[in-house]
XYZ file of C-alpha atoms in Angstrom:
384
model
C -2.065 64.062 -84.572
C -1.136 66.346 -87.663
C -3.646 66.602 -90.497
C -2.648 68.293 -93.508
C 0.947 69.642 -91.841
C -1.175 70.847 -88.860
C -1.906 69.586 -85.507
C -5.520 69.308 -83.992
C -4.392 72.308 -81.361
C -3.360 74.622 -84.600
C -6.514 74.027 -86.440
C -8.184 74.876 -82.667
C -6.204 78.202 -82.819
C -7.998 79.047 -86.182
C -11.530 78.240 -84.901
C -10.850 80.268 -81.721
C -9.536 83.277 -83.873
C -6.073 82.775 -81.324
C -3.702 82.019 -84.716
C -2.944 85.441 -85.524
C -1.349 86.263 -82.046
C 0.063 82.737 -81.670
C 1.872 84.002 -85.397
C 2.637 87.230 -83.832
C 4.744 85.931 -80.862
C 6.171 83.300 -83.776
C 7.306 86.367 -85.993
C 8.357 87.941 -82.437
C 10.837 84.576 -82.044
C 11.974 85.047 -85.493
C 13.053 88.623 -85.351
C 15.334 87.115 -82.428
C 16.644 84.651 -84.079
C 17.716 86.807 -87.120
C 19.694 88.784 -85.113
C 21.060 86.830 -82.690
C 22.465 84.577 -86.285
C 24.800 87.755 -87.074
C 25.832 88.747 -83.925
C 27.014 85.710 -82.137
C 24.639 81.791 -83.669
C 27.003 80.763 -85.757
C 25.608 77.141 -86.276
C 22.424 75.108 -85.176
C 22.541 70.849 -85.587
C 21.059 68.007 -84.596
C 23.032 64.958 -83.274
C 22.659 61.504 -83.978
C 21.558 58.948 -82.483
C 21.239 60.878 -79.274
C 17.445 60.658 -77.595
C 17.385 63.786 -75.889
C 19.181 66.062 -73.503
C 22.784 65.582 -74.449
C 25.113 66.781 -71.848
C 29.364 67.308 -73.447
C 32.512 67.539 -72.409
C 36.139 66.988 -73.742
C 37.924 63.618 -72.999
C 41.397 62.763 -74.628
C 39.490 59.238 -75.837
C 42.153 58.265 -77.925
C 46.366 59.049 -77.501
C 46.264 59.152 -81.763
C 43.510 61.772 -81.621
C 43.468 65.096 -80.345
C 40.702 66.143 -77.698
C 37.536 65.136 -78.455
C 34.061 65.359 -77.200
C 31.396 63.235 -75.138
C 27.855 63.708 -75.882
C 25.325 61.724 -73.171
C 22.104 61.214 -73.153
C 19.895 59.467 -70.630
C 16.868 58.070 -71.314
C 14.601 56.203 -68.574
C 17.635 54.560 -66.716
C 19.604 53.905 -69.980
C 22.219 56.172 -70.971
C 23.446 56.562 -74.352
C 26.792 57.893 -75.125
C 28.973 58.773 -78.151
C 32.184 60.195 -78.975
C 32.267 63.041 -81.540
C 35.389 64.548 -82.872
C 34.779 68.366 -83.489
C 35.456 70.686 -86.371
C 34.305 74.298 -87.621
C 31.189 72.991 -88.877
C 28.682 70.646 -88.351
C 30.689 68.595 -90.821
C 32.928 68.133 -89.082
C 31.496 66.366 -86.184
C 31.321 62.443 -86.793
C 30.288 59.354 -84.853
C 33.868 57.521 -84.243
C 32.337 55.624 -81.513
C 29.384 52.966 -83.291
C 25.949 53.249 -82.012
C 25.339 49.638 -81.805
C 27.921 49.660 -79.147
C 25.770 51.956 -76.498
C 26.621 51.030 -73.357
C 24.201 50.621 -70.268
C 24.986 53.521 -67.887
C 26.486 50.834 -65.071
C 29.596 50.088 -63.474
C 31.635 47.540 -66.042
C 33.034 46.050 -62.848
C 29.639 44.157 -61.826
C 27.796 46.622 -59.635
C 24.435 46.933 -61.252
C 22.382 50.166 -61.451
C 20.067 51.618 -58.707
C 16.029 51.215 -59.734
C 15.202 54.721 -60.464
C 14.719 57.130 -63.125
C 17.821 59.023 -64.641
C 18.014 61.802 -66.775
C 19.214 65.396 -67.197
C 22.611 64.533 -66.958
C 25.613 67.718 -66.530
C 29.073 66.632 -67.225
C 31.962 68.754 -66.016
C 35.459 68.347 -65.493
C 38.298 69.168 -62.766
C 41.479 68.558 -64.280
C 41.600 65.295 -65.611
C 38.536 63.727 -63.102
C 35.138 63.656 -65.033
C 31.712 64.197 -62.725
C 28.315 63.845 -63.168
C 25.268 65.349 -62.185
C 21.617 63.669 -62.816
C 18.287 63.595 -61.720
C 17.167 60.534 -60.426
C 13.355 59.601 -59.237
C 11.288 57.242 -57.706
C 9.319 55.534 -59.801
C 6.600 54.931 -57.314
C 6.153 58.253 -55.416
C 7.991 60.365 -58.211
C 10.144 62.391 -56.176
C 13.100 63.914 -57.654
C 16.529 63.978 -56.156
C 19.565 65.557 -57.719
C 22.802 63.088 -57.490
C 26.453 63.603 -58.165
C 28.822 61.173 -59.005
C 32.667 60.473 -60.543
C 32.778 59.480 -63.754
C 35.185 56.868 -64.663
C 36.044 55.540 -67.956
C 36.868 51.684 -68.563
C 39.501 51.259 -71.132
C 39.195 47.436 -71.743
C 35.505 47.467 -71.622
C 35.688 50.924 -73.725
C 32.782 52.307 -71.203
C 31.805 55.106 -69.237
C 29.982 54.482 -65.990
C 29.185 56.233 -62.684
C 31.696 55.213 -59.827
C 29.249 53.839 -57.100
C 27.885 54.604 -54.876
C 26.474 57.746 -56.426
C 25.999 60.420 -53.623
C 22.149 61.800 -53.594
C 22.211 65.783 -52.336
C 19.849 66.522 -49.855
C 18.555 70.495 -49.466
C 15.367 69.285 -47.771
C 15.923 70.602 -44.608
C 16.611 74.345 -46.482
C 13.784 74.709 -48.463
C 11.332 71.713 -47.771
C 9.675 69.985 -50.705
C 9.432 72.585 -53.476
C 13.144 72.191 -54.836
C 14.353 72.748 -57.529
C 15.589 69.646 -59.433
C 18.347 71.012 -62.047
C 21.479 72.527 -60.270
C 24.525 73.694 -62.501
C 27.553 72.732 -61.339
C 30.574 74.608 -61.920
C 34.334 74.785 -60.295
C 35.683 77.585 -58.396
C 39.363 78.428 -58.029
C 40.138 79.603 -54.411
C 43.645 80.067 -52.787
C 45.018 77.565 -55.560
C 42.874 74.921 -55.120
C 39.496 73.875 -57.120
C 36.347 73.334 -55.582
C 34.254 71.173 -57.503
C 31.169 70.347 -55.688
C 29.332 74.292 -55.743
C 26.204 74.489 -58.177
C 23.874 76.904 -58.901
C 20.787 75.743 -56.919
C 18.370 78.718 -58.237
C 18.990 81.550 -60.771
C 16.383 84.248 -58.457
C 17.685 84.648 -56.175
C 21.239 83.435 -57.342
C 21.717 80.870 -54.583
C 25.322 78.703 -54.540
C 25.041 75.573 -52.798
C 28.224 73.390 -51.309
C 27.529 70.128 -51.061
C 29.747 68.082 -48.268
C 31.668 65.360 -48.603
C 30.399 63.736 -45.601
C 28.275 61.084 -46.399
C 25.316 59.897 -44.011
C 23.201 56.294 -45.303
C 24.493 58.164 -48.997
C 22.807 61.406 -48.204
C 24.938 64.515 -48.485
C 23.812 67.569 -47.033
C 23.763 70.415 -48.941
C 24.042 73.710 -47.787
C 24.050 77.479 -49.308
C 27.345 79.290 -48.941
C 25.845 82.309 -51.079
C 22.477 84.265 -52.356
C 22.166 86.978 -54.466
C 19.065 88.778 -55.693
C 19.506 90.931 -58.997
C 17.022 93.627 -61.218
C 18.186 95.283 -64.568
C 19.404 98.998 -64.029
C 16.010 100.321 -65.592
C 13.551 98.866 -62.976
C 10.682 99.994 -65.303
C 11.364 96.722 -67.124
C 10.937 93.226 -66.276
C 13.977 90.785 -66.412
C 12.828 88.683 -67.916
C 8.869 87.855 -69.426
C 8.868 83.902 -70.287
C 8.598 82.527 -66.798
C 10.611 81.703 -64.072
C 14.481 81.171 -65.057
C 15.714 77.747 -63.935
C 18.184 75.282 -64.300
C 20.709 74.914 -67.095
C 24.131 73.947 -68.517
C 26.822 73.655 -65.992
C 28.653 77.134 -65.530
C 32.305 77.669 -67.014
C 34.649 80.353 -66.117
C 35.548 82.323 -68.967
C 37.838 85.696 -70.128
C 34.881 88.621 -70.880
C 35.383 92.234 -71.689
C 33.982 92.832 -68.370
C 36.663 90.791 -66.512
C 36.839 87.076 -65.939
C 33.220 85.874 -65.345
C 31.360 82.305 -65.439
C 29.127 81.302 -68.536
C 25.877 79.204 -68.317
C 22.790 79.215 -69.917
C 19.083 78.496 -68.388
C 15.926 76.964 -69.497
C 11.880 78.752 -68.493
C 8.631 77.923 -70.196
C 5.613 79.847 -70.521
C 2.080 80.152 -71.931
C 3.782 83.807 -73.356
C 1.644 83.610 -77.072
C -1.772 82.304 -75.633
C -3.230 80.528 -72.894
C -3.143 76.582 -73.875
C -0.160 76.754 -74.962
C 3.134 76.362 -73.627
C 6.460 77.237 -74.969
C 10.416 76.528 -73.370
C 12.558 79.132 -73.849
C 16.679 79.359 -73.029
C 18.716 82.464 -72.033
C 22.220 83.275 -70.765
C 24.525 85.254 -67.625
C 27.318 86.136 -66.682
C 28.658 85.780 -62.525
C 31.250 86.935 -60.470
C 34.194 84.478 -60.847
C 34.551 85.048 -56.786
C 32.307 84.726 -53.585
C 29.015 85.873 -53.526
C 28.626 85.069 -57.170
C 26.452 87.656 -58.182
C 24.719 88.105 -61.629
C 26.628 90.744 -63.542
C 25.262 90.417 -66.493
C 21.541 88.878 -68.613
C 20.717 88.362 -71.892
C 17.368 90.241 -72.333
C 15.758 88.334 -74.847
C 15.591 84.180 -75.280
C 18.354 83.180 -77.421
C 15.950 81.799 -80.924
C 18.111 78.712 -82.471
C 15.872 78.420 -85.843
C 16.056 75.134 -86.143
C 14.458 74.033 -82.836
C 11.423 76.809 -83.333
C 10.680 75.412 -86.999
C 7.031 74.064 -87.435
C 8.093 71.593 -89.592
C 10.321 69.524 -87.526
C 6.877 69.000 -85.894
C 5.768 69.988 -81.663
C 6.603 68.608 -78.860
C 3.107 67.580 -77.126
C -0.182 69.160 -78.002
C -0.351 71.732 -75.668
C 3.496 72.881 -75.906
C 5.030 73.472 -78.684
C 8.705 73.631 -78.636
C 10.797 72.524 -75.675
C 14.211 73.758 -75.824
C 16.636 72.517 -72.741
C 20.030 73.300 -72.478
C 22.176 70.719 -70.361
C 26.028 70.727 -71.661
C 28.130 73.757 -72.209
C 31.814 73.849 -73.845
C 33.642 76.537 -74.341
C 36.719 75.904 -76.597
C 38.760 79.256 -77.346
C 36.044 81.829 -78.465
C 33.279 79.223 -79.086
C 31.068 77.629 -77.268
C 29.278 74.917 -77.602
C 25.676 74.077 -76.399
C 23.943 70.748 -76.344
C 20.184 70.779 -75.820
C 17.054 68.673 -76.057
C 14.672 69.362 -78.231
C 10.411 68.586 -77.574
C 11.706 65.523 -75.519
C 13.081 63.067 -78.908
C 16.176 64.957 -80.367
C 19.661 66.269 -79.649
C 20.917 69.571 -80.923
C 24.134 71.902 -80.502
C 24.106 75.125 -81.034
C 27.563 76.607 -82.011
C 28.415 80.403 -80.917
C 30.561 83.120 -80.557
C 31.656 84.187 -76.745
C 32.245 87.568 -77.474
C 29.281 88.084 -79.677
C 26.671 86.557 -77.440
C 28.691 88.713 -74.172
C 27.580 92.007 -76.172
C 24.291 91.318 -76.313
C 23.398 91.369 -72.280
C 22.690 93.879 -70.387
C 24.276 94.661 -67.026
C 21.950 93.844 -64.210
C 22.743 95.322 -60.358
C 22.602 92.394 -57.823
C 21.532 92.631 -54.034
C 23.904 90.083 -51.458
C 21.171 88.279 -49.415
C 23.968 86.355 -47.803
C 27.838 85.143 -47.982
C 29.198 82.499 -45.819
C 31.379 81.126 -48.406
C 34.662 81.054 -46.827
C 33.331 80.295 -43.539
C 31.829 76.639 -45.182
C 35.392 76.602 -47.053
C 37.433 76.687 -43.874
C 35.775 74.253 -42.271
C 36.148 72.141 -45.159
C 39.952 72.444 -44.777
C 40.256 72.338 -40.655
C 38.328 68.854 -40.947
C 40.217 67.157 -43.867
C-alpha cells in the first residue's frame, strides 16, 4: 500500500540505506530515455479501456474508412477488443468501436470457448487472413501451452473470434518442460510464396520453429528449422545486462540501411538496481530476412518509454516495480507502432521512428548452430 506517495518497499529501501542506488539505476533509466526521445520515441500513450497487453494490427473495418487498427487485449479468458483509427499523434487515435460492446473472445457461430486461461495474444497478418497467437493454461496444473489460430471477423455480429478448433503447438519432445511460452510469429517470403506459421521460439540462441499443419488429437508438432547463437563484435562486453531476452512482438520485415531485415522487440526482467526488487525491461533486433535468420543487429541499451518508468503512475507489485511487455508491433511507412502492457492493468503504445531506432544498435556477429530450413520447406510442398 502507498503512504504518503510511497510504497511500504520504498520506505524499506530508506531504512536499509538501498534508495540511493535504487535512484542511481532510476537516473541510469532516465538518461536512456532522454536520448532515445530525440533520436527515434517520438510518442508514449496509454489506451483506453484496454486491461493489459494489447496486441495490433491493421484491418480495413469499414469500406468508408481507410485502414485502421485492432488493439486486443485478453484478460483471464475474456478478450477485449477495440478499433482505433490512427493519426500523427495520440490525438488522433479514437475509440470508433464502443466499449460497452466488448465482445467475448468466442466463435459468434455457437461454439463456446475452451476452459483455460488466455492471454498474451500476437496478431499478424498474411495478406488479407488475420492469425493469432496466445498463451493458454490449465487452470488446475498451470501449464502453459502456446496456440495459434485464424482469426475471423463476423460482419453481422460485428465480432472477432478465433476459428475453432484452435491448434495447441507442441515442442515438448525438443526441449522437455522448460519452454518458453511467448513465440513471435512472423511471415517469410520464399520462392513467391508466404510462410506464415515460423516464430521465434528463443532470442539465445535465435531458434526458428515451423510448426506443421498436420494435426494429431489438435496437437501440432513443432519443430526447429533454424538456430543461431550471436555475441557483439567487442566480446569484452556483455549483450545484454537485464536478464535473459525473451519473447516479444511478432517480427515484421522491413527496408533498413543495412538491407531488408525483420523488426521485433523483446521483453527481460531483472533484480539489475537491488536485490528485492525486480524490474521488466524491452529491447529491439534486427534478422536476416532469409534462412538461418541470424541476429544482425541489437539495441544495446533497454529502450526507456518515460511514461511507463514514472513513479507516479504507481508499481506494479511490491517487489517489482515496472513491468513493461511488448506484444503488438506495426510498422506503417517509417513508424512503428508498439503496444505494450504496463505493471499488469494498462495499455500503452509507444510511437517511433524506424530509421532512428535502426541507428542506435550495434552490429552483433552470429554463430549457425543449425539450418534445415528448406529441407522442412520441401517436405511441406512434396506432401500438400
Amino acid at each position: 500500500a502507498k503512504e504518503g506517495g510511497r510504497t511500504s518497499f520504498q520506505k524499506r529501501m530508506l531504512n536499509y540505506g538501498d534508495a540511493p542506488e535504487y535512484e542511481k539505476n532510476i537516473n541510469i533509466l532516465m538518461g536512456y530515455s532522454e536520448y532515445q526521445t530525440k533520436a527515434y520515441i517520438e510518442d508514449v500513450w496509454k489506451l483506453p479501456y484496454v486491461i493489459s497487453n494489447p496486441s495490433i494490427q491493421s484491418w480495413i473495418y469499414d469500406d468508408d474508412v481507410n485502414t485502421e487498427n485492432v488493439i486486443i487485449s485478453w484478460c483471464a479468458n475474456l478478450c477485449r477488443y477495440i478499433i482505433m483509427s490512427t493519426g500523427n499523434s495520440s490525438d488522433a487515435w479514437q475509440v470508433t468501436k464502443a466499449p460497452d460492446t466488448f465482445e467475448y473472445f468466442k466463435n459468434p457461430d455457437g461454439e463456446g470457448r475452451q476452459p483455460f486461461l488466455a492471454g498474451d495474444p500476437r496478431i499478424y497478418r498474411n495478406g488479407d487472413q488475420l492469425y493469432i497467437t496466445y498463451v493458454d493454461g490449465n487452470p488446475e496444473t498451470r501449464l502453459m501451452v502456446q496456440k495459434f489460430g485464424t482469426l475471423g471477423f463476423n460482419a453481422s455480429l460485428d465480432a472477432f473470434y478465433v476459428q475453432l478448433p484452435a491448434i495447441r503447438m507442441s515442442i515438448d519432445h525438443e526441449v522437455g518442460i522448460h519452454h518458453q511460452k511467448n513465440w513471435s510469429p512472423f511471415v517469410f517470403y520464399f520462392n513467391e510464396q508466404k510462410w506464415d506459421n515460423l516464430f521465434i521460439y528463443s532470442v539465445q540462441p535465435h531458434r526458428i520453429v515451423f510448426v506443421n499443419e498436420s494435426i494429431d488429437y489438435g496437437v501440432s508438432k513443432v519443430h526447429t528449422v533454424a538456430a543461431t547463437e550471436f555475441k557483439l563484435m567487442d566480446e569484452s562486453k556483455p549483450i545484454w545486462s537485464y536478464g535473459d531476452p525473451r519473447g516479444g512482438t511478432p517480427a515484421v520485415l522491413i527496408d533498413t540501411v543495412h538491407g531488408p531485415r525483420y523488426l521485433t522487440f523483446f521483453h527481460s526482467q531483472c533484480k539489475c538496481s537491488i536485490g528485492y526488487i525486480l524490474t521488466y525491461y524491452m529491447g529491439a533486433y534486427l534478422f536476416d530476412s532469409k534462412p538461418p535468420f541470424a541476429i544482425t543487429h541489437w539495441t544495446p541499451d533497454p529502450i526507456i518509454p518515460k511514461p511507463i518508468y514514472d513513479e507516479s503512475n504507481g508499481w506494479a507489485f511490491k517487489a517489482i516495480d515496472y513491468i513493461v511487455f511488448p506484444v503488438g508491433l506495426l510498422v506503417q511507412n517509417e513508424t512503428c507502432y508498439v503496444t505494450m502492457g504496463r505493471n499488469d492493468n494498462s495499455g500503452w503504445i509507444m510511437k517511433a521512428n524506424v530509421a532512428g531506432l535502426v541507428s542506435t544498435m550495434v552490429p552483433v556477429v552470429s554463430k549457425i548452430m543449425s539450418n534445415k530450413f528448406e529441407r522442412h520447406v520441401s517436405y511441406e510442398l512434396s506432401t500438400n
